[in-house]
């Protein structure tokens, strides 16, 4: 073996058990108690939890929003990812007017290759001339690009699809063997709410939440699910934020629609009270933070296995970028950081506080996203033959989240001051050490583009 990890508690979606892991040529070669193979190196993981490398299925590195770009590129964002135990990110293409989907994929890969220190996959955003763009989808799926994304809002930014266009994209994506991801907000409700608040001079951060309501989310999910039901197509809802949205999704599921639900840590551990702070506009993200009742519904749904994926929607802006919006909600760039705190928050406020099991955590942060992106053989599970993407977590020390100890380009954290029940000790990407003794050492290690197995 190249490396042995000895005596750790190996956590899978079924169980946790004390075992050793042997790694050869970047792959897991063996998992068993008391492995006796010789190895060039060994890590003693006694007292530690050993997880499969996590997958953040929703990041936006360096995307254009409101005349600026999210603050992390693939370099800084992937260092942050590694420091949080995330070894695969799934980012989004950006399709400016006039660009084909294939070109948008090439541009995005150009930004990630040789920069990202973790493996990366892509969702293909369909925003320009959807009815023309969809003709490319069957070929792209053949290349292993199976994840597509549309928005039911952001009309003024030129990103929205109409419901007729949504139907066409969904039909082609599903028929090609892909999966469509939807940012679900009813644009009419959002534009009316936003327009009314702006006209009334209600520009403080709290009006962001009043303008983009849970009802807008629920209405869009219901409409999309109805269309998915008519087509018999699978559909994935990103960044579910509310009880009403959840209920709409579960109603559709109970009626036989194959609908997958993703939520994010911000909807589990933060709430709209943040908007009342003097610096409340920093927390402007879409969908907005909601109430504690919404968070409770999402935690319960996670515990009940009704939510399939937890991802971050990582889209950081610096304080200066947020301030450029002049504390006006509709002029502040939308998005907050999250990739580095994804697993620590879910472990602390989910597992350590008894809301979800370790098995659920592994399911929603590793196994399910791997399966939905067609990466199952390689990612998301600790098993022989899989990539040796491994996280070793010490659950004993307590840490406090501080922006100045995080690794992205953001200079503030939405989770500042929150306590974390443990510490990342080691992170391996295909057997290579990204984090050693809690320090990033992967400057010369680069991720590869991972496509779905066809
Ligand atoms: O506010 C957010 N989340 N910005 C990123 C784009 C999106 O809607 O996911
Ligand atoms: Zn979105
Ligand atoms: Zn997003």
PDB file of C-alpha atoms in Angstrom, residues 264-454:
ATOM      1  CA  UNK A 264     -28.163  24.578   2.618  1.00  0.00           C
ATOM      2  CA  UNK A 265     -26.646  25.207   6.069  1.00  0.00           C
ATOM      3  CA  UNK A 266     -27.785  28.843   6.044  1.00  0.00           C
ATOM      4  CA  UNK A 267     -31.432  27.704   6.081  1.00  0.00           C
ATOM      5  CA  UNK A 268     -30.725  25.300   8.935  1.00  0.00           C
ATOM      6  CA  UNK A 269     -28.610  27.348  11.349  1.00  0.00           C
ATOM      7  CA  UNK A 270     -29.354  31.005  10.517  1.00  0.00           C
ATOM      8  CA  UNK A 271     -32.613  32.907  10.326  1.00  0.00           C
ATOM      9  CA  UNK A 272     -34.038  36.210   9.129  1.00  0.00           C
ATOM     10  CA  UNK A 273     -33.167  37.940  12.412  1.00  0.00           C
ATOM     11  CA  UNK A 274     -29.734  38.517  10.824  1.00  0.00           C
ATOM     12  CA  UNK A 275     -31.331  41.073   8.482  1.00  0.00           C
ATOM     13  CA  UNK A 276     -32.156  43.302  11.447  1.00  0.00           C
ATOM     14  CA  UNK A 277     -28.475  43.798  12.284  1.00  0.00           C
ATOM     15  CA  UNK A 278     -26.721  46.988  11.358  1.00  0.00           C
ATOM     16  CA  UNK A 279     -24.702  44.958   8.836  1.00  0.00           C
ATOM     17  CA  UNK A 280     -27.712  42.786   7.944  1.00  0.00           C
ATOM     18  CA  UNK A 281     -27.294  43.342   4.202  1.00  0.00           C
ATOM     19  CA  UNK A 282     -24.179  41.117   4.296  1.00  0.00           C
ATOM     20  CA  UNK A 283     -26.542  38.140   4.711  1.00  0.00           C
ATOM     21  CA  UNK A 284     -28.473  38.944   1.543  1.00  0.00           C
ATOM     22  CA  UNK A 285     -28.635  35.706  -0.369  1.00  0.00           C
ATOM     23  CA  UNK A 286     -31.332  34.170  -2.491  1.00  0.00           C
ATOM     24  CA  UNK A 287     -33.578  32.613  -1.341  1.00  0.00           C
ATOM     25  CA  UNK A 288     -33.447  34.732   1.825  1.00  0.00           C
ATOM     26  CA  UNK A 289     -32.907  33.428   5.333  1.00  0.00           C
ATOM     27  CA  UNK A 290     -36.254  32.424   6.834  1.00  0.00           C
ATOM     28  CA  UNK A 291     -37.756  31.804  10.297  1.00  0.00           C
ATOM     29  CA  UNK A 292     -36.764  29.302  12.977  1.00  0.00           C
ATOM     30  CA  UNK A 293     -39.978  27.438  12.136  1.00  0.00           C
ATOM     31  CA  UNK A 294     -38.693  26.963   8.588  1.00  0.00           C
ATOM     32  CA  UNK A 295     -35.340  25.717   9.915  1.00  0.00           C
ATOM     33  CA  UNK A 296     -37.077  23.230  12.194  1.00  0.00           C
ATOM     34  CA  UNK A 297     -39.092  21.861   9.292  1.00  0.00           C
ATOM     35  CA  UNK A 298     -35.917  21.416   7.246  1.00  0.00           C
ATOM     36  CA  UNK A 299     -34.052  19.686  10.112  1.00  0.00           C
ATOM     37  CA  UNK A 300     -36.986  17.310  10.595  1.00  0.00           C
ATOM     38  CA  UNK A 301     -37.102  16.562   6.890  1.00  0.00           C
ATOM     39  CA  UNK A 302     -33.378  15.843   6.926  1.00  0.00           C
ATOM     40  CA  UNK A 303     -33.763  13.488   9.870  1.00  0.00           C
ATOM     41  CA  UNK A 304     -36.669  11.763   8.117  1.00  0.00           C
ATOM     42  CA  UNK A 305     -34.620  11.225   4.949  1.00  0.00           C
ATOM     43  CA  UNK A 306     -36.842  13.542   2.910  1.00  0.00           C
ATOM     44  CA  UNK A 307     -34.050  15.941   1.920  1.00  0.00           C
ATOM     45  CA  UNK A 308     -31.552  14.350  -0.410  1.00  0.00           C
ATOM     46  CA  UNK A 309     -28.610  16.746  -0.416  1.00  0.00           C
ATOM     47  CA  UNK A 310     -27.130  19.510   1.713  1.00  0.00           C
ATOM     48  CA  UNK A 311     -24.943  21.859  -0.346  1.00  0.00           C
ATOM     49  CA  UNK A 312     -23.859  25.441   0.195  1.00  0.00           C
ATOM     50  CA  UNK A 313     -24.646  27.729  -2.753  1.00  0.00           C
ATOM     51  CA  UNK A 314     -21.164  29.111  -1.932  1.00  0.00           C
ATOM     52  CA  UNK A 315     -21.125  32.593  -3.475  1.00  0.00           C
ATOM     53  CA  UNK A 316     -19.097  34.947  -1.268  1.00  0.00           C
ATOM     54  CA  UNK A 317     -18.781  38.699  -1.539  1.00  0.00           C
ATOM     55  CA  UNK A 318     -16.405  40.818   0.503  1.00  0.00           C
ATOM     56  CA  UNK A 319     -17.629  43.489   2.901  1.00  0.00           C
ATOM     57  CA  UNK A 320     -16.637  46.126   0.310  1.00  0.00           C
ATOM     58  CA  UNK A 321     -18.663  44.371  -2.388  1.00  0.00           C
ATOM     59  CA  UNK A 322     -21.677  44.133  -0.087  1.00  0.00           C
ATOM     60  CA  UNK A 323     -21.271  47.787   0.974  1.00  0.00           C
ATOM     61  CA  UNK A 324     -21.241  48.907  -2.650  1.00  0.00           C
ATOM     62  CA  UNK A 325     -24.985  48.207  -2.607  1.00  0.00           C
ATOM     63  CA  UNK A 326     -25.361  51.194  -0.278  1.00  0.00           C
ATOM     64  CA  UNK A 327     -27.304  49.070   2.246  1.00  0.00           C
ATOM     65  CA  UNK A 328     -30.152  48.783  -0.264  1.00  0.00           C
ATOM     66  CA  UNK A 329     -31.391  45.210  -0.513  1.00  0.00           C
ATOM     67  CA  UNK A 330     -32.057  45.261  -4.267  1.00  0.00           C
ATOM     68  CA  UNK A 331     -28.590  46.664  -5.061  1.00  0.00           C
ATOM     69  CA  UNK A 332     -26.578  44.319  -2.809  1.00  0.00           C
ATOM     70  CA  UNK A 333     -24.988  41.316  -4.553  1.00  0.00           C
ATOM     71  CA  UNK A 334     -26.737  38.102  -3.536  1.00  0.00           C
ATOM     72  CA  UNK A 335     -24.737  35.336  -1.974  1.00  0.00           C
ATOM     73  CA  UNK A 336     -22.778  34.186   1.057  1.00  0.00           C
ATOM     74  CA  UNK A 337     -19.787  31.875   1.585  1.00  0.00           C
ATOM     75  CA  UNK A 338     -20.225  28.342   2.886  1.00  0.00           C
ATOM     76  CA  UNK A 339     -18.007  25.668   1.341  1.00  0.00           C
ATOM     77  CA  UNK A 340     -15.530  25.551   4.259  1.00  0.00           C
ATOM     78  CA  UNK A 341     -18.192  25.403   6.964  1.00  0.00           C
ATOM     79  CA  UNK A 342     -20.587  22.943   5.269  1.00  0.00           C
ATOM     80  CA  UNK A 343     -19.505  19.756   7.013  1.00  0.00           C
ATOM     81  CA  UNK A 344     -18.438  21.328  10.355  1.00  0.00           C
ATOM     82  CA  UNK A 345     -21.848  23.020  10.724  1.00  0.00           C
ATOM     83  CA  UNK A 346     -23.831  19.951   9.735  1.00  0.00           C
ATOM     84  CA  UNK A 347     -21.758  17.800  12.072  1.00  0.00           C
ATOM     85  CA  UNK A 348     -22.070  20.211  15.014  1.00  0.00           C
ATOM     86  CA  UNK A 349     -25.670  21.418  14.740  1.00  0.00           C
ATOM     87  CA  UNK A 350     -26.934  18.188  13.177  1.00  0.00           C
ATOM     88  CA  UNK A 351     -25.035  15.206  14.571  1.00  0.00           C
ATOM     89  CA  UNK A 352     -23.523  16.537  17.815  1.00  0.00           C
ATOM     90  CA  UNK A 353     -26.793  18.207  18.798  1.00  0.00           C
ATOM     91  CA  UNK A 354     -28.716  15.016  18.098  1.00  0.00           C
ATOM     92  CA  UNK A 355     -30.851  16.214  15.173  1.00  0.00           C
ATOM     93  CA  UNK A 356     -29.494  13.798  12.566  1.00  0.00           C
ATOM     94  CA  UNK A 357     -27.358  10.661  12.561  1.00  0.00           C
ATOM     95  CA  UNK A 358     -23.831  10.321  11.225  1.00  0.00           C
ATOM     96  CA  UNK A 359     -25.328   8.073   8.568  1.00  0.00           C
ATOM     97  CA  UNK A 360     -27.697  10.813   7.390  1.00  0.00           C
ATOM     98  CA  UNK A 361     -24.790  13.226   7.258  1.00  0.00           C
ATOM     99  CA  UNK A 362     -22.808  10.882   5.020  1.00  0.00           C
ATOM    100  CA  UNK A 363     -25.839  10.323   2.838  1.00  0.00           C
ATOM    101  CA  UNK A 364     -26.588  14.019   2.201  1.00  0.00           C
ATOM    102  CA  UNK A 365     -22.987  15.246   1.950  1.00  0.00           C
ATOM    103  CA  UNK A 366     -21.447  12.357   0.043  1.00  0.00           C
ATOM    104  CA  UNK A 367     -23.422   9.347  -1.086  1.00  0.00           C
ATOM    105  CA  UNK A 368     -26.557  11.014  -2.482  1.00  0.00           C
ATOM    106  CA  UNK A 369     -24.828  13.818  -4.401  1.00  0.00           C
ATOM    107  CA  UNK A 370     -22.407  11.255  -5.869  1.00  0.00           C
ATOM    108  CA  UNK A 371     -25.308   9.113  -6.979  1.00  0.00           C
ATOM    109  CA  UNK A 372     -27.310  12.022  -8.450  1.00  0.00           C
ATOM    110  CA  UNK A 373     -24.294  13.243 -10.439  1.00  0.00           C
ATOM    111  CA  UNK A 374     -23.433   9.756 -11.713  1.00  0.00           C
ATOM    112  CA  UNK A 375     -20.185   9.691  -9.706  1.00  0.00           C
ATOM    113  CA  UNK A 376     -21.076   6.741  -7.467  1.00  0.00           C
ATOM    114  CA  UNK A 377     -18.311   4.333  -8.438  1.00  0.00           C
ATOM    115  CA  UNK A 378     -15.625   6.905  -7.651  1.00  0.00           C
ATOM    116  CA  UNK A 379     -16.974   9.403  -5.136  1.00  0.00           C
ATOM    117  CA  UNK A 380     -19.142   9.583  -2.046  1.00  0.00           C
ATOM    118  CA  UNK A 381     -18.357   6.225  -0.481  1.00  0.00           C
ATOM    119  CA  UNK A 382     -15.544   4.530   1.372  1.00  0.00           C
ATOM    120  CA  UNK A 383     -15.258   1.242  -0.503  1.00  0.00           C
ATOM    121  CA  UNK A 384     -12.577  -0.663  -2.389  1.00  0.00           C
ATOM    122  CA  UNK A 385     -12.137   0.737  -5.891  1.00  0.00           C
ATOM    123  CA  UNK A 386     -13.375   4.236  -5.029  1.00  0.00           C
ATOM    124  CA  UNK A 387     -11.136   7.289  -5.181  1.00  0.00           C
ATOM    125  CA  UNK A 388      -9.244   7.683  -1.913  1.00  0.00           C
ATOM    126  CA  UNK A 389     -10.987  10.951  -1.036  1.00  0.00           C
ATOM    127  CA  UNK A 390     -10.931  10.810   2.735  1.00  0.00           C
ATOM    128  CA  UNK A 391     -11.601  13.147   5.659  1.00  0.00           C
ATOM    129  CA  UNK A 392     -10.263  12.453   9.151  1.00  0.00           C
ATOM    130  CA  UNK A 393     -12.166  14.375  11.812  1.00  0.00           C
ATOM    131  CA  UNK A 394     -11.224  14.772  15.441  1.00  0.00           C
ATOM    132  CA  UNK A 395     -14.509  15.201  17.325  1.00  0.00           C
ATOM    133  CA  UNK A 396     -12.923  16.303  20.611  1.00  0.00           C
ATOM    134  CA  UNK A 397     -11.642  19.899  20.333  1.00  0.00           C
ATOM    135  CA  UNK A 398     -14.021  22.847  20.175  1.00  0.00           C
ATOM    136  CA  UNK A 399     -13.404  25.663  17.724  1.00  0.00           C
ATOM    137  CA  UNK A 400     -15.060  28.980  17.083  1.00  0.00           C
ATOM    138  CA  UNK A 401     -15.655  30.120  13.496  1.00  0.00           C
ATOM    139  CA  UNK A 402     -13.664  33.281  12.779  1.00  0.00           C
ATOM    140  CA  UNK A 403     -13.453  34.862   9.342  1.00  0.00           C
ATOM    141  CA  UNK A 404      -9.733  35.464   9.749  1.00  0.00           C
ATOM    142  CA  UNK A 405      -9.017  31.752  10.155  1.00  0.00           C
ATOM    143  CA  UNK A 406     -11.106  30.672   7.158  1.00  0.00           C
ATOM    144  CA  UNK A 407      -9.448  30.261   3.766  1.00  0.00           C
ATOM    145  CA  UNK A 408     -11.624  31.785   1.068  1.00  0.00           C
ATOM    146  CA  UNK A 409     -11.328  35.329  -0.278  1.00  0.00           C
ATOM    147  CA  UNK A 410     -14.321  36.501   1.749  1.00  0.00           C
ATOM    148  CA  UNK A 411     -13.317  38.778   4.632  1.00  0.00           C
ATOM    149  CA  UNK A 412     -16.330  38.016   6.811  1.00  0.00           C
ATOM    150  CA  UNK A 413     -18.288  34.900   7.726  1.00  0.00           C
ATOM    151  CA  UNK A 414     -22.053  34.598   8.102  1.00  0.00           C
ATOM    152  CA  UNK A 415     -21.285  32.100  10.880  1.00  0.00           C
ATOM    153  CA  UNK A 416     -18.808  34.268  12.839  1.00  0.00           C
ATOM    154  CA  UNK A 417     -18.645  33.249  16.509  1.00  0.00           C
ATOM    155  CA  UNK A 418     -20.485  29.940  16.121  1.00  0.00           C
ATOM    156  CA  UNK A 419     -18.908  26.970  17.892  1.00  0.00           C
ATOM    157  CA  UNK A 420     -17.810  23.853  16.011  1.00  0.00           C
ATOM    158  CA  UNK A 421     -17.598  20.483  17.762  1.00  0.00           C
ATOM    159  CA  UNK A 422     -14.373  19.125  16.291  1.00  0.00           C
ATOM    160  CA  UNK A 423     -11.609  19.761  13.829  1.00  0.00           C
ATOM    161  CA  UNK A 424     -10.516  18.503  10.409  1.00  0.00           C
ATOM    162  CA  UNK A 425      -7.195  16.698  10.803  1.00  0.00           C
ATOM    163  CA  UNK A 426      -6.436  15.175   7.418  1.00  0.00           C
ATOM    164  CA  UNK A 427      -7.952  15.404   3.971  1.00  0.00           C
ATOM    165  CA  UNK A 428      -6.897  13.237   1.058  1.00  0.00           C
ATOM    166  CA  UNK A 429      -7.800  13.746  -2.591  1.00  0.00           C
ATOM    167  CA  UNK A 430      -7.249  10.552  -4.599  1.00  0.00           C
ATOM    168  CA  UNK A 431      -4.695   9.521  -1.976  1.00  0.00           C
ATOM    169  CA  UNK A 432      -2.810  12.821  -2.048  1.00  0.00           C
ATOM    170  CA  UNK A 433      -2.612  14.889   1.098  1.00  0.00           C
ATOM    171  CA  UNK A 434      -4.478  18.201   0.899  1.00  0.00           C
ATOM    172  CA  UNK A 435      -4.684  18.771   4.650  1.00  0.00           C
ATOM    173  CA  UNK A 436      -2.109  17.456   7.089  1.00  0.00           C
ATOM    174  CA  UNK A 437      -2.465  18.080  10.810  1.00  0.00           C
ATOM    175  CA  UNK A 438      -5.189  20.637  10.069  1.00  0.00           C
ATOM    176  CA  UNK A 439      -2.985  22.633   7.682  1.00  0.00           C
ATOM    177  CA  UNK A 440      -3.475  22.988   3.920  1.00  0.00           C
ATOM    178  CA  UNK A 441      -0.503  21.430   2.133  1.00  0.00           C
ATOM    179  CA  UNK A 442      -2.040  20.927  -1.301  1.00  0.00           C
ATOM    180  CA  UNK A 443      -0.578  23.928  -3.164  1.00  0.00           C
ATOM    181  CA  UNK A 444       0.807  21.628  -5.867  1.00  0.00           C
ATOM    182  CA  UNK A 445      -2.115  19.236  -6.034  1.00  0.00           C
ATOM    183  CA  UNK A 446      -4.849  19.920  -8.571  1.00  0.00           C
ATOM    184  CA  UNK A 447      -8.291  18.475  -9.077  1.00  0.00           C
ATOM    185  CA  UNK A 448      -9.600  16.917 -12.245  1.00  0.00           C
ATOM    186  CA  UNK A 449     -12.888  17.379 -14.073  1.00  0.00           C
ATOM    187  CA  UNK A 450     -15.169  14.547 -13.048  1.00  0.00           C
ATOM    188  CA  UNK A 451     -17.928  13.535 -15.421  1.00  0.00           C
ATOM    189  CA  UNK A 452     -20.790  11.136 -14.891  1.00  0.00           C
ATOM    190  CA  UNK A 453     -20.221   7.485 -15.703  1.00  0.00           C
ATOM    191  CA  UNK A 454     -22.131   6.689 -18.940  1.00  0.00           C
TER     192      UNK A 454
END
